[in-house]
Amino acid sequence: MAQVPQTFFDALAVRTWCGLALETLGRAREEIDAINVYPVADGDTGTNLYLTVESAVAAVEAVFAGHAAGAEAAVGAKSAGAGFPDAGFPHTAGVDAGGAGEPTLADAARAMAHGALIGARGNSGTILAQLLRGMAQVLADDDTARADGRCLRLALRHAADSARRAVAHPVEGTVLTVASAAADAADGAEGDCGTVARAAYDGARTALAATPGQLPVLERAGVVDAGGRGLVAVLGALVETFTGERARAVVASACTGPAGVPHARVDRAEGHVLADGHAPADGAPGECADSAAVPGQEGPAFEVIYLLEAEDAAVERLRGRLDTLGDSLVVVGGDGLWNVHVHVDDAGAAVEAGIEAGRPHRIRITHFGAGDVHTTGAERPPRERAQRAVVAVVPGEGLAGLYAEAGATTVLARPGEPPASGELVQAVRRAHAREVVLLPNDADLRHTAAAAAEQVRTEGVRVALIPTRSAVQGIAALAVHEPDRRFDEDVVSMTSAAGATRYAEVTVAERQSWTMAGICQAGDVLGLIDGDVAVIGSDLAVTAETVLDRMLSAGGEMVTLVLGDDVPDSVAGHLEGRVREGYLAVDTVVYRGGRQGALLLIGVE
């Protein structure tokens, strides 16, 4: 479906741009992965950029959904309180008198930047997150509903400059060079956003074509910089946002050399990577990348990435400390939240440095070891696929351990940080099975999981998505999983077990809100049954008991309780006692879920 061009840079343009950038990176992901030789030839730059933008898209969509829900709530509250002038319904932020409920440019731009920051992957993804943050700082500071070409020029310049400052030791011939060239070209453009975006894109493409001459490792491999190629794709999406015209593709696909090793061909005149083995249009022969020559490069053994909550002064000290430990250091973010990326030999020391600076979380450590990025595909013996595997999203470390003990591959979902479809795809690949059962364990993740399932099916993996809405439904499904029976029979049995499990959660209200059970205040204890608020109380144990009684009134044979970190064991003891006294022949099992968001998860089957 053709996109309607945006004349100005407003909230809708941010949303459109992010969506188009994700689509463009999705098409180019494999080709970008194939030309990734710097700073480490680990073949994941395209994937990392895709995951970073996917996180930005999710954040922007959440802002639009939140404003739409706020508009509906305001209308509902006004209707409900029409005959009760003292009902005390609060004003809903972001909803004007017309009830449009549209986010502002500042809302959307900040969401884009925050989503990219918390979801940034790899060296290039981290730099892209800072580029988007730099643009957002200018767009959000304009204090208008929409920005023009002048503001876009300033945003691109600030983005390029802030990204360069975020890198400890900037190297030319990388995405930094391409970003600077895009900003330089935009500086000289006069006109609307479409004109400025087109100039930035053309400047970036020209700079990308020159990267092999700036970075010897690219010259030897015969490729352009992968991160720069990804940025060109993102800028191409910006052009399409404002003009409706899709920019000409730069990367086609990887070609294959001896022993199936992925190679790439470069059109030096245009910076294109070609796949068909033919000479470029001007007749100058392309070169096939010698990827076997690149993995021999030496470097640190680990990539360490984490989010960090810390003050500015502590982050400056951290930069100095990490700079002595390794290379490829990029620290992006601000306002108390940072994304730290570094390549080191001592991963533990890099994490400890983060602990000294503040509170690190979402820590990811990747080993650049033998059999990984320092060997060619021909030297790695293929690992035999398992016949069947279960991949599950879980909300806490305790549940992750429980699922893992049952043989599942897990994806950890932190509160407020749902996994993107790319993370689910990676988990399915990690499971390395011919058949996979996917358990999203969250109603809001169903479409994300469906997208991931669709992608891995194209890779020859048979995937069944069971629409579990809670981790307790996943536990029920996993309990009847039998990998030795026929796939369809196993899926039907697991689906039936999950569907027969009613689920609930007990949590604390963050703000005053209108619910199915009435108006709740910030700090109230809420009991949700099958996703809807059913009980509003002030005491955790009492509210949980009320929820449990309502669930068991319809019958049940097994109660599952999953306690969060902040819930004392006495609450579980109280509920177990209630089940023993009031419901004969009903068993209770208790687990610790860790930092799972909700105080308590309840399952009745």
XYZ file of C-alpha atoms in Angstrom:
605
model
C 0.000 0.000 0.000
C 1.418 3.354 -1.035
C 2.373 5.764 1.728
C 0.810 9.234 1.803
C 3.721 11.714 1.706
C 4.148 13.921 4.761
C 4.696 17.635 4.071
C 6.017 18.490 7.533
C 7.788 16.553 10.250
C 5.022 15.860 12.774
C 4.123 12.909 15.017
C 2.583 10.991 12.107
C 5.757 11.515 10.067
C 7.827 10.055 12.918
C 5.540 7.029 12.991
C 5.639 6.619 9.210
C 9.420 7.004 9.060
C 10.028 4.402 11.753
C 7.701 1.926 10.063
C 9.273 2.420 6.636
C 12.792 2.179 8.103
C 11.891 -1.146 9.693
C 10.507 -2.462 6.412
C 13.590 -1.303 4.501
C 16.019 -2.829 6.995
C 13.981 -6.010 6.975
C 14.496 -6.324 3.224
C 18.218 -5.497 3.447
C 19.058 -7.273 6.718
C 20.695 -10.369 5.256
C 22.682 -8.387 2.689
C 23.967 -5.992 5.359
C 24.870 -8.929 7.617
C 26.859 -10.435 4.747
C 29.111 -7.373 4.288
C 29.755 -6.851 8.022
C 33.543 -6.978 8.445
C 34.224 -4.032 10.782
C 34.811 -3.609 13.694
C 34.240 -7.373 14.057
C 33.282 -9.714 11.232
C 30.393 -11.261 13.143
C 27.811 -10.892 10.394
C 25.075 -9.278 12.495
C 25.021 -5.554 11.672
C 21.822 -5.778 9.621
C 20.103 -7.795 12.323
C 21.246 -5.412 15.060
C 20.028 -2.357 13.164
C 16.696 -4.061 12.505
C 16.218 -4.920 16.200
C 17.136 -1.373 17.218
C 14.591 0.197 14.879
C 12.001 -2.422 15.798
C 12.289 -1.298 19.416
C 11.849 2.327 18.303
C 8.747 1.383 16.307
C 7.238 -0.401 19.318
C 7.776 2.670 21.502
C 6.210 5.031 18.974
C 3.229 2.733 18.442
C 2.773 2.528 22.217
C 2.579 6.338 22.406
C -0.064 6.457 19.669
C -2.005 3.636 21.313
C -1.778 5.354 24.682
C -3.151 8.617 23.350
C -5.947 6.792 21.519
C -6.856 4.938 24.712
C -6.681 8.178 26.661
C -9.117 9.797 24.259
C -11.536 6.870 24.611
C -11.189 6.921 28.390
C -11.869 10.654 28.499
C -14.998 10.227 26.413
C -16.101 7.271 28.548
C -15.381 9.107 31.773
C -17.270 12.158 30.592
C -20.265 10.011 29.649
C -20.156 8.008 32.882
C -19.882 11.140 35.000
C -22.415 13.185 33.072
C -25.052 12.831 35.772
C -22.578 12.972 38.637
C -20.839 16.360 38.709
C -18.800 15.373 41.773
C -17.463 12.126 40.276
C -14.004 13.667 40.139
C -12.807 12.270 36.821
C -9.291 13.546 36.085
C -8.388 15.426 32.959
C -6.732 13.092 30.481
C -3.378 14.445 29.315
C -2.925 14.640 25.564
C -6.652 14.823 24.768
C -7.778 18.188 23.521
C -11.282 19.548 23.403
C -11.828 17.862 20.079
C -10.924 14.467 21.546
C -8.365 13.705 18.844
C -5.917 12.160 21.288
C -2.988 12.523 18.890
C 0.537 12.635 20.349
C 2.666 15.699 19.745
C 5.839 15.727 17.678
C 7.824 15.876 20.925
C 5.964 12.830 22.300
C 6.638 10.746 19.202
C 10.251 11.859 18.775
C 11.111 11.152 22.410
C 9.434 7.747 22.211
C 11.421 6.904 19.080
C 14.669 7.858 20.794
C 13.858 6.018 24.016
C 12.765 2.872 22.195
C 15.956 2.823 20.142
C 18.045 3.437 23.269
C 16.652 0.530 25.291
C 16.623 -1.804 22.295
C 19.987 -0.887 20.725
C 22.040 -3.876 19.609
C 25.676 -4.025 18.592
C 28.050 -1.245 17.672
C 26.034 0.132 14.748
C 22.694 -0.196 16.543
C 24.036 1.759 19.503
C 25.307 4.533 17.222
C 21.977 4.590 15.349
C 20.200 4.991 18.690
C 22.290 8.086 19.393
C 21.598 9.448 15.921
C 17.859 9.104 16.551
C 18.261 10.643 20.005
C 20.155 13.584 18.528
C 17.383 14.204 16.025
C 14.724 13.854 18.718
C 16.424 16.461 20.897
C 16.034 19.060 18.161
C 12.547 17.989 17.040
C 11.212 17.874 20.604
C 12.807 21.216 21.480
C 11.083 23.060 18.650
C 7.895 23.354 20.755
C 5.672 23.151 17.685
C 3.261 20.548 16.373
C 5.361 20.110 13.250
C 8.854 20.885 12.005
C 9.942 22.225 8.612
C 12.989 21.696 6.415
C 15.110 24.088 8.463
C 14.439 22.126 11.632
C 15.210 18.841 9.850
C 18.584 20.252 8.753
C 19.389 21.160 12.361
C 18.239 17.748 13.574
C 20.481 15.878 11.122
C 23.476 18.030 12.072
C 22.912 17.564 15.810
C 22.432 13.821 15.281
C 25.729 13.408 13.439
C 27.659 15.507 15.949
C 26.217 13.802 19.031
C 26.861 10.324 17.590
C 30.491 11.207 16.929
C 30.871 12.452 20.510
C 29.408 9.205 21.839
C 32.184 7.111 20.264
C 35.415 7.016 22.261
C 37.666 6.877 19.193
C 35.817 7.824 15.979
C 37.025 6.058 12.823
C 36.468 7.377 9.300
C 34.934 5.098 6.725
C 32.174 4.032 9.138
C 28.588 4.990 9.861
C 29.916 8.154 11.532
C 31.383 9.315 8.233
C 28.137 8.586 6.409
C 26.110 10.450 9.051
C 28.364 13.502 8.843
C 28.156 13.520 5.057
C 24.361 13.347 5.230
C 24.308 16.327 7.603
C 26.748 18.280 5.405
C 24.584 17.700 2.337
C 21.440 18.667 4.224
C 23.101 21.903 5.373
C 23.311 23.026 1.788
C 19.713 22.181 0.914
C 16.970 24.814 0.917
C 13.344 23.783 0.847
C 10.849 21.550 2.547
C 11.497 18.324 4.475
C 11.420 16.241 1.307
C 14.151 18.341 -0.309
C 16.345 18.180 2.799
C 15.818 14.429 3.235
C 16.704 13.784 -0.413
C 19.919 15.826 -0.094
C 20.899 13.957 3.077
C 20.235 10.603 1.398
C 22.274 11.487 -1.692
C 25.143 12.749 0.472
C 25.075 9.564 2.522
C 25.133 7.332 -0.570
C 28.129 9.184 -1.950
C 29.970 8.875 1.353
C 29.078 5.176 1.594
C 30.625 4.504 -1.802
C 33.885 6.062 -0.571
C 34.178 4.029 2.641
C 36.370 1.251 1.159
C 39.005 3.866 0.382
C 38.951 5.138 3.969
C 39.081 1.875 5.886
C 41.644 -0.751 4.785
C 39.620 -3.706 6.102
C 36.755 -2.709 3.804
C 39.140 -2.292 0.886
C 40.572 -5.768 1.437
C 37.121 -7.319 1.685
C 35.769 -5.360 -1.277
C 32.705 -4.082 0.590
C 31.227 -0.823 1.828
C 30.693 -0.226 5.533
C 27.736 -2.256 6.818
C 26.670 0.287 9.434
C 26.823 3.089 6.892
C 24.776 0.967 4.499
C 22.151 0.577 7.194
C 22.022 4.325 7.778
C 21.520 4.891 4.048
C 18.511 2.558 4.280
C 17.086 4.553 7.194
C 17.589 7.835 5.309
C 15.978 6.286 2.244
C 12.919 5.626 4.401
C 12.995 9.298 5.435
C 12.893 10.316 1.772
C 9.927 8.007 1.184
C 8.149 9.485 4.214
C 8.209 12.995 2.737
C 8.007 12.266 -0.996
C 6.226 8.938 -1.285
C 9.037 7.710 -3.523
C 11.012 4.617 -2.565
C 14.755 5.250 -2.738
C 16.745 3.032 -5.090
C 18.143 -0.007 -3.273
C 21.853 0.037 -2.532
C 22.325 -3.584 -1.500
C 20.939 -6.482 -3.497
C 22.001 -9.705 -1.747
C 25.040 -11.693 -0.756
C 26.680 -13.939 -3.284
C 28.207 -17.256 -2.333
C 31.801 -18.259 -2.649
C 33.592 -21.572 -2.141
C 32.237 -23.848 0.582
C 29.132 -21.680 0.952
C 30.959 -18.779 2.586
C 28.884 -15.578 2.108
C 30.649 -13.050 -0.105
C 29.602 -9.686 -1.473
C 30.344 -7.774 -4.668
C 30.864 -4.040 -4.717
C 30.119 -1.535 -7.450
C 32.871 0.939 -6.545
C 31.326 3.741 -8.563
C 28.009 3.659 -6.701
C 28.825 1.796 -3.504
C 26.403 -0.958 -4.438
C 26.797 -4.556 -3.315
C 25.797 -6.795 -6.191
C 24.686 -10.414 -6.167
C 24.211 -11.530 -9.721
C 27.899 -11.901 -10.582
C 27.608 -9.429 -13.456
C 29.658 -6.302 -13.913
C 28.097 -2.996 -12.842
C 26.115 -1.073 -15.404
C 29.112 1.006 -16.447
C 31.041 -2.140 -17.294
C 33.573 -1.848 -14.464
C 33.969 -5.239 -12.852
C 32.911 -5.673 -9.241
C 34.979 -7.567 -6.723
C 33.863 -10.511 -4.640
C 34.593 -10.045 -0.952
C 37.252 -12.352 0.404
C 35.620 -12.996 3.765
C 38.189 -15.663 4.581
C 40.831 -12.970 4.901
C 38.881 -10.931 7.417
C 38.093 -13.291 10.310
C 41.772 -13.671 11.060
C 41.861 -10.150 12.474
C 42.629 -10.113 16.167
C 40.598 -8.272 18.752
C 38.881 -8.518 22.129
C 37.056 -11.728 22.953
C 33.725 -10.323 24.151
C 31.071 -7.774 23.235
C 29.400 -6.336 26.339
C 26.205 -4.276 26.170
C 23.995 -3.057 28.989
C 21.537 -0.353 29.931
C 22.782 1.802 32.781
C 20.981 4.058 35.201
C 23.618 6.570 36.338
C 24.442 10.236 36.770
C 26.420 12.126 34.117
C 29.556 12.412 36.255
C 29.598 8.691 36.920
C 29.210 7.967 33.210
C 32.201 10.134 32.371
C 34.316 8.118 34.818
C 32.915 4.928 33.313
C 33.981 5.995 29.816
C 37.559 6.387 30.998
C 37.526 3.048 32.795
C 36.075 1.093 29.854
C 38.429 2.795 27.415
C 41.342 1.171 29.238
C 39.675 -2.259 29.086
C 38.942 -2.591 25.371
C 37.818 -0.907 22.163
C 34.718 -0.092 20.092
C 33.461 1.882 23.097
C 30.154 3.667 22.524
C 28.129 5.218 25.347
C 24.841 6.807 24.292
C 21.837 8.272 26.066
C 21.380 10.798 28.828
C 18.914 12.032 31.445
C 19.911 9.202 33.746
C 19.593 6.296 31.266
C 22.470 5.123 29.077
C 23.283 2.308 26.684
C 26.866 1.077 27.017
C 28.663 -0.944 24.310
C 32.282 -2.124 24.409
C 34.511 -4.948 23.133
C 36.746 -6.354 25.880
C 38.717 -9.414 26.922
C 37.459 -9.201 30.508
C 33.659 -9.079 30.336
C 33.349 -9.265 34.121
C 35.449 -6.141 34.573
C 33.261 -4.247 32.089
C 30.120 -5.190 34.006
C 31.739 -4.384 37.368
C 32.647 -0.943 36.044
C 28.981 -0.409 35.256
C 27.980 -1.485 38.774
C 30.412 1.058 40.202
C 28.861 3.776 38.023
C 25.190 2.991 38.688
C 22.668 0.221 38.074
C 23.303 -1.851 34.942
C 20.551 -4.113 33.601
C 19.632 -5.966 30.409
C 23.250 -7.119 30.294
C 24.213 -8.994 27.109
C 27.611 -10.614 26.641
C 28.586 -12.166 23.295
C 31.725 -14.269 22.916
C 33.802 -13.619 19.807
C 35.355 -17.066 20.135
C 36.673 -19.845 17.959
C 33.812 -21.327 16.030
C 32.147 -17.931 16.011
C 33.414 -14.808 14.244
C 37.069 -15.784 13.927
C 36.450 -18.859 11.790
C 34.904 -19.203 8.363
C 31.738 -21.114 7.629
C 33.794 -23.867 6.027
C 35.589 -24.572 9.309
C 32.464 -24.874 11.467
C 30.869 -28.315 11.542
C 27.088 -27.880 11.416
C 25.302 -28.784 14.626
C 22.556 -31.380 14.273
C 19.085 -29.939 14.683
C 16.852 -31.201 17.463
C 13.512 -32.552 16.356
C 11.387 -30.275 18.544
C 11.796 -27.370 20.937
C 9.675 -24.975 22.968
C 10.452 -21.244 22.945
C 8.745 -19.161 25.622
C 8.647 -15.523 26.699
C 8.880 -15.281 30.493
C 8.505 -12.202 32.728
C 11.104 -12.970 35.410
C 14.394 -14.731 36.130
C 12.760 -17.289 38.417
C 10.310 -18.378 35.747
C 13.100 -18.395 33.178
C 14.903 -20.957 35.324
C 11.736 -23.016 35.740
C 11.044 -23.054 32.000
C 14.677 -23.851 31.215
C 14.607 -26.817 33.593
C 11.642 -28.110 31.598
C 13.718 -27.869 28.420
C 12.382 -24.605 26.972
C 14.444 -21.872 25.326
C 13.474 -18.634 27.071
C 13.267 -14.947 26.186
C 13.213 -12.681 29.240
C 10.654 -9.853 29.171
C 11.446 -7.089 31.643
C 8.594 -4.898 32.965
C 7.911 -2.251 30.340
C 10.444 -3.806 27.945
C 8.619 -6.411 25.804
C 10.818 -8.376 23.406
C 10.744 -7.471 19.731
C 9.959 -10.025 17.023
C 13.645 -10.156 16.065
C 14.511 -11.366 19.571
C 11.957 -14.161 19.240
C 13.410 -15.090 15.851
C 16.882 -15.287 17.389
C 15.536 -17.490 20.195
C 13.947 -19.875 17.689
C 17.235 -20.057 15.800
C 19.056 -20.660 19.073
C 16.714 -23.564 19.849
C 17.998 -25.119 16.585
C 15.071 -27.469 16.019
C 13.033 -28.638 13.044
C 9.782 -28.067 14.928
C 9.144 -25.268 17.432
C 6.251 -24.491 19.757
C 6.140 -20.756 20.546
C 4.572 -19.513 23.797
C 4.269 -15.678 23.941
C 2.687 -15.761 27.447
C 1.268 -12.259 26.962
C -1.790 -11.159 25.007
C 0.030 -8.044 23.814
C 2.811 -10.167 22.286
C 0.590 -12.285 20.074
C 1.154 -10.235 16.907
C 4.873 -9.917 17.652
C 5.119 -13.681 18.069
C 3.098 -14.248 14.884
C 5.517 -12.065 12.912
C 8.473 -13.994 14.316
C 6.835 -17.324 13.498
C 6.163 -16.200 9.943
C 9.798 -15.201 9.467
C 11.319 -18.451 10.713
C 8.872 -20.499 8.648
C 10.581 -19.050 5.588
C 13.789 -20.637 6.926
C 12.249 -24.108 6.847
C 11.301 -24.357 10.527
C 7.857 -25.712 11.375
C 6.387 -23.358 13.989
C 3.177 -23.569 15.994
C 2.106 -20.476 17.925
C 0.009 -21.225 21.006
C -1.658 -17.936 22.062
C -0.855 -18.141 25.769
C -1.793 -14.929 27.589
C 0.082 -15.507 30.833
C 3.139 -17.371 32.062
C 0.866 -19.650 34.131
C -0.858 -20.770 30.935
C 2.595 -21.479 29.517
C 3.431 -23.578 32.577
C 0.276 -25.635 32.012
C 1.144 -26.110 28.338
C 4.719 -27.096 29.150
C 3.525 -29.637 31.727
C 1.829 -31.749 29.034
C 4.511 -31.266 26.367
C 5.744 -34.609 24.976
C 8.384 -34.202 22.252
C 8.172 -37.858 21.214
C 4.592 -37.746 19.961
C 3.415 -36.297 16.648
C 3.842 -32.547 16.369
C 0.146 -31.827 15.728
C -0.929 -33.971 18.672
C 1.576 -32.273 20.957
C 0.401 -28.811 19.895
C -3.283 -29.718 20.392
C -2.571 -31.099 23.871
C -0.531 -28.032 24.886
C -3.141 -25.656 23.479
C -5.905 -27.463 25.348
C -3.997 -27.321 28.642
C -3.286 -23.609 28.232
C -6.889 -22.835 27.286
C -8.200 -24.710 30.328
C -6.106 -22.535 32.657
C -7.705 -19.345 33.956
C -5.147 -16.699 34.779
C -4.959 -13.711 37.061
C -2.436 -11.253 38.388
C -2.237 -8.949 41.355
C -0.451 -5.654 40.861
C -0.374 -2.064 42.113
C -2.063 0.823 40.295
C 0.388 3.446 39.074
C -2.186 6.204 38.612
C -5.838 7.044 39.048
C -7.830 5.237 36.382
C -11.276 4.106 35.346
C -11.564 0.283 35.392
C -14.212 -2.395 34.983
C -14.362 -2.590 38.799
C -14.642 1.156 39.339
C -12.190 3.991 39.853
C -8.803 3.058 41.304
C -6.294 5.402 42.866
C -2.499 5.312 42.590
C -1.230 2.739 45.084
C -4.376 0.602 45.114
C -3.913 -3.167 44.844
C -5.582 -4.456 41.682
C -6.692 -7.994 40.968
C -7.003 -8.770 37.251
C -8.791 -11.923 36.102
C -8.339 -12.959 32.468
C -6.902 -9.509 31.722
C -9.659 -7.349 33.252
C -9.596 -5.565 36.611
C -12.010 -7.465 38.858
C -10.979 -6.424 42.368
C -9.697 -3.148 43.841
C -8.268 -3.360 47.354
C -5.702 -1.982 49.735
C -4.094 -5.169 51.082
C -2.150 -7.623 48.937
C -3.120 -10.820 50.778
C -6.806 -9.890 51.062
C -7.052 -8.834 47.412
C -5.280 -11.993 46.261
C -7.627 -14.158 48.362
C -10.665 -12.458 46.833
C -9.302 -13.056 43.336
C -8.564 -16.695 44.148
C -12.057 -17.266 45.552
C -13.660 -15.842 42.439
C -11.551 -18.044 40.204
C -12.208 -21.221 42.204
C -15.944 -20.553 42.336
C -16.060 -21.946 38.801
C -14.130 -25.058 39.863
C -10.542 -26.155 39.561
C -8.097 -28.895 40.445
C -4.736 -27.102 40.576
C -3.696 -23.626 41.707
C -0.376 -22.157 40.575
C 1.053 -19.173 42.450
C 4.056 -17.250 41.087
C 5.411 -14.689 43.549
C 7.361 -11.596 42.585
C 10.508 -10.438 44.354
C 8.686 -8.039 46.688
C 6.057 -10.518 47.920
C 6.764 -12.195 51.294
C 6.389 -15.956 51.689
C 3.611 -15.315 54.193
C 1.280 -14.316 51.338
C 1.794 -17.686 49.669
C 1.235 -19.421 53.015
C -1.998 -17.487 53.540
C -3.324 -18.427 50.102
C -2.291 -22.068 50.446
C -4.139 -22.204 53.756
C -7.222 -20.675 52.140
C -7.213 -23.350 49.417
C -6.767 -26.191 51.943
C -9.590 -24.950 54.137
C -12.104 -23.951 51.521
C -11.512 -26.174 48.503
C -11.088 -29.904 49.012
C -8.983 -31.904 46.521
C -7.416 -28.733 45.056
C -3.613 -28.787 44.997
C -1.382 -25.701 45.187
C 2.116 -25.208 43.775
C 4.237 -22.117 44.471
C 7.115 -20.668 42.443
C 9.308 -17.605 42.775
C 9.213 -15.551 39.580
C 11.805 -12.871 40.335
C 11.336 -9.354 38.935
C 8.233 -10.213 36.919
C 6.331 -6.913 36.986
C 3.197 -8.221 38.717
C 3.337 -8.910 42.446
C 1.577 -12.249 41.993
C 0.497 -14.468 39.119
C -2.307 -16.983 39.699
C -3.333 -19.909 37.537
C -6.300 -22.219 38.074
C -6.683 -25.346 35.964
